[in-house]
Coordinates of C-alpha atoms and ligand atoms in Angstrom, one line a residue:
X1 CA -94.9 66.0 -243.2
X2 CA -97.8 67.0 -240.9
X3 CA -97.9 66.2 -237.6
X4 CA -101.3 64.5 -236.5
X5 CA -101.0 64.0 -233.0
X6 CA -99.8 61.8 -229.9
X7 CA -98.0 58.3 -230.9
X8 CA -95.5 56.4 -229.3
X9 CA -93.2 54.7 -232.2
X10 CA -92.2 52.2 -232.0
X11 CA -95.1 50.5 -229.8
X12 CA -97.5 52.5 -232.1
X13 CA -99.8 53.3 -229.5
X14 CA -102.5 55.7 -229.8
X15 CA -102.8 58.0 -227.0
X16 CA -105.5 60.2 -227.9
X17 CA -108.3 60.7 -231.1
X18 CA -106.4 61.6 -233.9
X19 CA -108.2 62.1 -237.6
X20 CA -106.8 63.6 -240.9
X21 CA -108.7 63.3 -243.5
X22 CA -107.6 62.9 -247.3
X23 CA -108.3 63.5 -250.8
X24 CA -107.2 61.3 -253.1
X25 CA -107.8 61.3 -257.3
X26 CA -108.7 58.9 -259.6
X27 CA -106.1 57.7 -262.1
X28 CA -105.9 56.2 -265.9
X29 CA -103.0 52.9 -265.5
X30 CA -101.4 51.5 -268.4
X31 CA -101.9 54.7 -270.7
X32 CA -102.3 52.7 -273.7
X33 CA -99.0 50.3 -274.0
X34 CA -97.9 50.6 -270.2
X35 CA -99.4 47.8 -268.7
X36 CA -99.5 47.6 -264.9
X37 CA -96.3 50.1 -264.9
X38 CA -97.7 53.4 -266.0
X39 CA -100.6 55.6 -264.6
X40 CA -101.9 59.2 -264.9
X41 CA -103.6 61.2 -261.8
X42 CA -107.0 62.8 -263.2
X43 CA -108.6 65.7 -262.1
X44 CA -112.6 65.6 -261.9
X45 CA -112.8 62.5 -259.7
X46 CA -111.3 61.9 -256.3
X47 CA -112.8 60.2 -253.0
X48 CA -112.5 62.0 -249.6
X49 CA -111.5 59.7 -246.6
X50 CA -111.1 60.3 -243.2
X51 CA -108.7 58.0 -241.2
X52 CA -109.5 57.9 -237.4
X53 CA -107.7 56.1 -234.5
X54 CA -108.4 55.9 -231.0
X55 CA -106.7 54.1 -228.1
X56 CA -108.9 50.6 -228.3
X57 CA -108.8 46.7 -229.0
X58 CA -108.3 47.0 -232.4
X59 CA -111.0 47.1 -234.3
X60 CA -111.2 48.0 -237.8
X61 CA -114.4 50.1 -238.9
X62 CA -115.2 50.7 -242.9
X63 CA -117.9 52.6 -243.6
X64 CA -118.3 53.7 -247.6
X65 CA -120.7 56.7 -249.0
X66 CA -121.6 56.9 -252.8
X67 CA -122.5 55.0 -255.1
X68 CA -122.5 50.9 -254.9
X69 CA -120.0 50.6 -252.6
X70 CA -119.8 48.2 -249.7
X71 CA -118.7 48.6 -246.1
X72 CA -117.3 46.8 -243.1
X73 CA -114.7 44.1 -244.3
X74 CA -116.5 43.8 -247.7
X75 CA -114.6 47.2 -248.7
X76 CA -111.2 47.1 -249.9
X77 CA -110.0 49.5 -247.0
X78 CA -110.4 46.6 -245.0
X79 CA -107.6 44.9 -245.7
X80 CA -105.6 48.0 -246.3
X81 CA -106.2 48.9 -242.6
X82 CA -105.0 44.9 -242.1
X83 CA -102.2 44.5 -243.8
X84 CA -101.1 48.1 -242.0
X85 CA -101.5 46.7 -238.4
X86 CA -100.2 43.1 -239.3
X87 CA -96.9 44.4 -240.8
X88 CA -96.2 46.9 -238.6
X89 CA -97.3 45.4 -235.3
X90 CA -99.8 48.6 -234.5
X91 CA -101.2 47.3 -231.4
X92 CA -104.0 49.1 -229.1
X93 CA -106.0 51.3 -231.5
X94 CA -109.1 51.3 -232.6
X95 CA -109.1 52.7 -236.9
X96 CA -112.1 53.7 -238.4
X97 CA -112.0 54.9 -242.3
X98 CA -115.4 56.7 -243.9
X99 CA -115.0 56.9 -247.4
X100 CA -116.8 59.1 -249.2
X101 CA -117.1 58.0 -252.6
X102 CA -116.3 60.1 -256.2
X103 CA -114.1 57.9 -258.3
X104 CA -116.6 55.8 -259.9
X105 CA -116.4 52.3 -259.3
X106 CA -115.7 49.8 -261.7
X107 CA -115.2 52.3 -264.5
X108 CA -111.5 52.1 -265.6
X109 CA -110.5 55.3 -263.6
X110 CA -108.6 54.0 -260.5
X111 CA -111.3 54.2 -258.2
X112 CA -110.0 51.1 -255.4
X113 CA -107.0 52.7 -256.1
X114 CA -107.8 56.3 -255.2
X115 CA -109.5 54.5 -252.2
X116 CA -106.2 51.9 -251.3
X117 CA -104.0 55.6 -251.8
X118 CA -105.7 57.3 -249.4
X119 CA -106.5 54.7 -246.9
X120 CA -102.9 54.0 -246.8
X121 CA -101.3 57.5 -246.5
X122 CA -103.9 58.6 -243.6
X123 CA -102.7 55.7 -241.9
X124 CA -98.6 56.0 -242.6
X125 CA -99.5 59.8 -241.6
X126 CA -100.8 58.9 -237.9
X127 CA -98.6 56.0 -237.5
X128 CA -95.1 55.8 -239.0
X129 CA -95.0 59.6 -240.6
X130 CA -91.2 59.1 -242.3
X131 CA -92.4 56.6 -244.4
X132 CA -90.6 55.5 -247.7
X133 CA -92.5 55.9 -251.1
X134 CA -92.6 52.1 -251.2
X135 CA -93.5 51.1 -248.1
X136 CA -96.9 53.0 -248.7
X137 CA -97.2 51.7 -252.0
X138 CA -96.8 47.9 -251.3
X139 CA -99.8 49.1 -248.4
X140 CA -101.5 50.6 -250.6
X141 CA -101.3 48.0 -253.1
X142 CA -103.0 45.5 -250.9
X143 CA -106.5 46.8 -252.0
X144 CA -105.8 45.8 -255.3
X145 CA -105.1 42.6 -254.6
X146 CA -108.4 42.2 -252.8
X147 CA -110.3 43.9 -255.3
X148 CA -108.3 42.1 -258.4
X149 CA -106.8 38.9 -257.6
X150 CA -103.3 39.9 -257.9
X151 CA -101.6 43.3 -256.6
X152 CA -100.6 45.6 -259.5
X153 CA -99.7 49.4 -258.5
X154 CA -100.1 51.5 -261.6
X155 CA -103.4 53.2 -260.1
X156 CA -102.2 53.5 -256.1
X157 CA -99.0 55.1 -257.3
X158 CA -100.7 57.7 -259.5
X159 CA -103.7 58.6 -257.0
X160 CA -100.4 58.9 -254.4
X161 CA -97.9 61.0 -256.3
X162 CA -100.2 62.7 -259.2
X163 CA -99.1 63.7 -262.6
X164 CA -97.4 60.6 -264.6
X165 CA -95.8 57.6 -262.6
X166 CA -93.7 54.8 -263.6
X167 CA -93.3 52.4 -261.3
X168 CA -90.2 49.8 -261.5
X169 CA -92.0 46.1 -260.1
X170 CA -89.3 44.1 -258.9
X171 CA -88.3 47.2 -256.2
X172 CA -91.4 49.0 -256.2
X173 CA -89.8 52.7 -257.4
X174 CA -91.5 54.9 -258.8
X175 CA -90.4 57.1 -261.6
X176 CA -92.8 60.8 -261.6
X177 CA -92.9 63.1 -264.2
X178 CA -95.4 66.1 -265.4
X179 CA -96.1 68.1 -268.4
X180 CA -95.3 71.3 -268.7
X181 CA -98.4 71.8 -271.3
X182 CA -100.8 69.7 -270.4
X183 CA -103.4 68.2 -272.3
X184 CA -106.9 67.8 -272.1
X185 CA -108.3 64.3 -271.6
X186 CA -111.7 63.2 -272.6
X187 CA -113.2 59.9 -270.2
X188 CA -115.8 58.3 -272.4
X189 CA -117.7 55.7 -269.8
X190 CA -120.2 53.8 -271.8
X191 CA -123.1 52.2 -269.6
X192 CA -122.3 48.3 -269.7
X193 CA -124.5 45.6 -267.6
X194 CA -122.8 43.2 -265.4
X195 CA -119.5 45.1 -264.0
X196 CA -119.3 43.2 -260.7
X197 CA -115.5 42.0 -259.9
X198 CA -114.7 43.6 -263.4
X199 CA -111.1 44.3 -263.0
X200 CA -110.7 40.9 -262.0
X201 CA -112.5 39.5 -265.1
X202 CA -110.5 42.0 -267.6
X203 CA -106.7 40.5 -265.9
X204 CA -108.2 37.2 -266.1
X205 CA -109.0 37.7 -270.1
X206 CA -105.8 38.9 -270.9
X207 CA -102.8 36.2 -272.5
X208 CA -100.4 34.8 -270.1
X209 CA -97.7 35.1 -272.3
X210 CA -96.7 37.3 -274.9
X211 CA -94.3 36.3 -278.0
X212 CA -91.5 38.1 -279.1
X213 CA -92.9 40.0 -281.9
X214 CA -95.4 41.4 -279.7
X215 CA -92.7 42.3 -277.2
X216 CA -90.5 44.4 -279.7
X217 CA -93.7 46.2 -281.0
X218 CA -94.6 47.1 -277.5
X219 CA -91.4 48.1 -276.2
X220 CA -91.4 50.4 -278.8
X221 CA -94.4 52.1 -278.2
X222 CA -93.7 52.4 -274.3
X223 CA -90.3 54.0 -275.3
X224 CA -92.1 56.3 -277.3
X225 CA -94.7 57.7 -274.7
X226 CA -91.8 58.1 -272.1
X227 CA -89.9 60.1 -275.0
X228 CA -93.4 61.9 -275.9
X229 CA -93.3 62.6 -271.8
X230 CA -90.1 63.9 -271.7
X231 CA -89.9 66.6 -274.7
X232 CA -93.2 67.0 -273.8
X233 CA -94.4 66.4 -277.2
X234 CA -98.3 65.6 -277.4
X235 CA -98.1 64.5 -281.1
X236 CA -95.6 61.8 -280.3
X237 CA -97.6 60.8 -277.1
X238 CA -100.4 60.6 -278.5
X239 CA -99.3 57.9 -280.9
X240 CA -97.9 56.0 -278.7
X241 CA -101.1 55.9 -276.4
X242 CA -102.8 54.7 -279.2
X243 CA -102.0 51.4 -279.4
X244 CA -101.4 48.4 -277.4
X245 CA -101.3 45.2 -277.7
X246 CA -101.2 43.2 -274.4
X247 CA -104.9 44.5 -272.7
X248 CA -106.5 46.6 -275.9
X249 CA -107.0 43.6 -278.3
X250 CA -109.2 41.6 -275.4
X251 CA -110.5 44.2 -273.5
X252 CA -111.6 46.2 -276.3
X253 CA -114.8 43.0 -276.8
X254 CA -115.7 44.2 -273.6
X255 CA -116.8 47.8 -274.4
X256 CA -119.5 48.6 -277.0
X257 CA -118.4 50.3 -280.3
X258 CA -114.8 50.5 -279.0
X259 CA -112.9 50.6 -282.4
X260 CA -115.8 52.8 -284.1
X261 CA -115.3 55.5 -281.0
X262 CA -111.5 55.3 -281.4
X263 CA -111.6 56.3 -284.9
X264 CA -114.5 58.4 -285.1
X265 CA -112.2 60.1 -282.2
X266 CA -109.1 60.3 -284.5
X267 CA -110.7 61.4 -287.2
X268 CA -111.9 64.4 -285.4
X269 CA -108.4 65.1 -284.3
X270 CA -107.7 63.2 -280.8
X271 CA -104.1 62.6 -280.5
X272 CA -104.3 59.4 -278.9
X273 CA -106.7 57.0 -278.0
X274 CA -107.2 54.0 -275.4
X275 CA -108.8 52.1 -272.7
X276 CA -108.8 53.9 -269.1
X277 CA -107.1 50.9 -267.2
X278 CA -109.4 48.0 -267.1
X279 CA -112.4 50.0 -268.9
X280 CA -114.8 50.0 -270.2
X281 CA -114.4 53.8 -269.9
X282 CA -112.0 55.3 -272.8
X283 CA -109.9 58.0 -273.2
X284 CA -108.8 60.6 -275.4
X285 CA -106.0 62.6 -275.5
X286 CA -106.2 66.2 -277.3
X287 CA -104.8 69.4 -277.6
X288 CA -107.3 72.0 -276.0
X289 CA -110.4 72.4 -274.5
X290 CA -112.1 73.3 -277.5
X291 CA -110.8 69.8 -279.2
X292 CA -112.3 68.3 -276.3
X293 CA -115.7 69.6 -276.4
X294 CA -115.7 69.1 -279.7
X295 CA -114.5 65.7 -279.8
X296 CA -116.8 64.6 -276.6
X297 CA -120.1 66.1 -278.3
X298 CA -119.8 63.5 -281.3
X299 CA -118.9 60.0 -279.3
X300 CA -121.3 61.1 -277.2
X301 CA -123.6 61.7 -280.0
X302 CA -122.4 58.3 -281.4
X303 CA -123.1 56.3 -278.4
X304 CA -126.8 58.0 -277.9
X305 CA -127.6 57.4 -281.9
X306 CA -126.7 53.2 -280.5
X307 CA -129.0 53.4 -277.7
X308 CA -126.1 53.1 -275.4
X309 CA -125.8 55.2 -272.5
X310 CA -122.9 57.6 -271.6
X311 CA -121.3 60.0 -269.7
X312 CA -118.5 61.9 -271.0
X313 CA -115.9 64.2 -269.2
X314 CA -113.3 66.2 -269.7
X315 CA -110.6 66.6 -267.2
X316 CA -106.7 67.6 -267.4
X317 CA -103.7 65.2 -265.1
X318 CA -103.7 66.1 -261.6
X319 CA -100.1 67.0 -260.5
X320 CA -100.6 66.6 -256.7
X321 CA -101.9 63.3 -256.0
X322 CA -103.0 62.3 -252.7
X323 CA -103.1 64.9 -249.8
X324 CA -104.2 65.8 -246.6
X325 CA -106.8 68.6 -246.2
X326 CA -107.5 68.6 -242.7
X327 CA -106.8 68.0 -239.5
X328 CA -109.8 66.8 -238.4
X329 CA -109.5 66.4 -234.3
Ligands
LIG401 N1 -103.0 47.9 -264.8 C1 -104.3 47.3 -264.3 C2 -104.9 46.5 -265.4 C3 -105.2 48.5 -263.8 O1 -104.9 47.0 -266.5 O2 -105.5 45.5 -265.1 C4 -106.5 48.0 -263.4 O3 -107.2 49.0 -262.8

């Protein structure tokens, strides 16, 4: 673990500037039937943060850069910063985070997550640098519950680890694997009006219960991904990605032409198709880069013959997750 600098555990205390600063990449949670346990770092997206901490009277400073995203205690780094200080009684600093934005907001692909990751390692770096995995997690976590109503830690644990991450609820472990022949991905991110508190919406839309039936069909397709993870077989992860049924049936409404895409998608040769987390991006699992580009030229021909704007991208899993790239003081 790096060292950053001058602190006095266990009183915490600052004794001079210290600033790291972080990179931390988006993420796809659930991957199809893994709802709020599975999640897959991505490559392509990933905000920059620098943590910095001064001897002071505690105050917390958020400033966010790119795109629509809010500073000060509006920003979900706010209360990641809070919960850090209230739970392990950091006393006499003074923490300012600048994010700078590039995980898109509200589009499905981790990006209060990426933000939560990072916030929480830079500080678990300066302040308590043996950490345990879940003790930044749960930290980490708390920007998800500010940003959707209830903590879940699908994205955090993939923008903190990389690659593929299970994560156990009831202790908080987490469960990493990678392939050894990775795919390509293909994000689909249809332009949809109205996204504001959009993670909170898509938990709030989604059944309270499921029944049994439901259960033993979903159990089966989450055993299947793991296995398709394991032998690293893309065939067999692919179909399991492609199907769902706790978030897809309700949040596919959500997203324009959803079930046209998907099997315009398949029928083109995608392996595997679903919603990026809470959408409305989608993704697409395939073989190479030339199934890719192939694949994203006709949804993205398909959503520009609707009059529906789109970006699409192709990126690959990230297998490092979150990590420090400088040492900024
Ligand atoms: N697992 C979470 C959900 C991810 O699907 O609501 C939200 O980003």
């Amino acid at each position: 673990m790096l060292s950053t600098g001058d602190y006095d555990a266990p009183n915490n205390l600052v004794k001079d500037y210290v600033c790291i600063k972080i990179v931390s990449p988006g993420s796809i949670a659930n991957i199809g039937p893994g709802f709020d346990i599975l999640g897959l770092s991505i490559n392509n997206f990933k905000d920059t943060i620098l943590v910095e901490a001064w001897p002071g009277n505690g105050e917390v400073i958020v400033e966010s850069y790119g795109y629509n995203v809010p500073s000060g205690e509006n920003n979900l780094a706010y209360y990641v910063v809070k919960a850090f200080l209230k739970k392990y009684d950091v006393i006499g600093v003074d923490i300012r985070i600048r994010i700078h934005k590039g995980v898109p907001p509200n589009s499905g692909l981790g990006s209060s997550g990426a933000s939560g990751a990072g916030v929480a390692y830079g500080l678990f770096t300066i302040f308590r640098p043996s950490f345990l995995e879940k003790e930044l997690l749960y930290i980490a976590g708390k920007g998800e519950e500010y940003v959707a109503g209830t903590p879940h830690y699908d994205n955090v644990a993939a923008s903190l680890f990389g690659g593929i991450v299970l994560i156990d609820p009831l202790d908080m472990s987490v469960y990493k694997f990678r392939l050894s022949n990775p795919p390509r991905i293909v994000i689909v991110k249809p332009y949809i009006n109205g996204l504001d508190k959009k993670t909170r919406y898509a938990r709030q839309i989604l059944p309270k219960q499921i029944d049994l039936k439901t259960h033993v069909v979903q159990t089966s397709l989450l055993s299947k991904l793991l296995l398709g993870i394991i032998t690293n077989d893309l065939e067999i992860l692919g179909k399991a990605i492609n199907q769902d049924y706790i978030a897809e049936p309700y949040r596919s409404k959500l997203i324009p032409y959803y079930w046209e895409v998907k099997a315009i998608a398949l029928r083109h040769g995608a392996l595997g198709v679903n919603i990026a987390g809470a959408g409305p991006s989608i993704f697409m699992l395939v073989r190479d880069q030339e199934d890719a580009e192939y694949i994203a030229g006709i949804v993205r021909d398909y959503y520009y013959s609707k009059n529906i704007p789109v970006e699409v991208f192709i990126t690959t899993p990230n297998p490092w997750g979150t990590r420090i790239v400088e040492r900024c003081c």
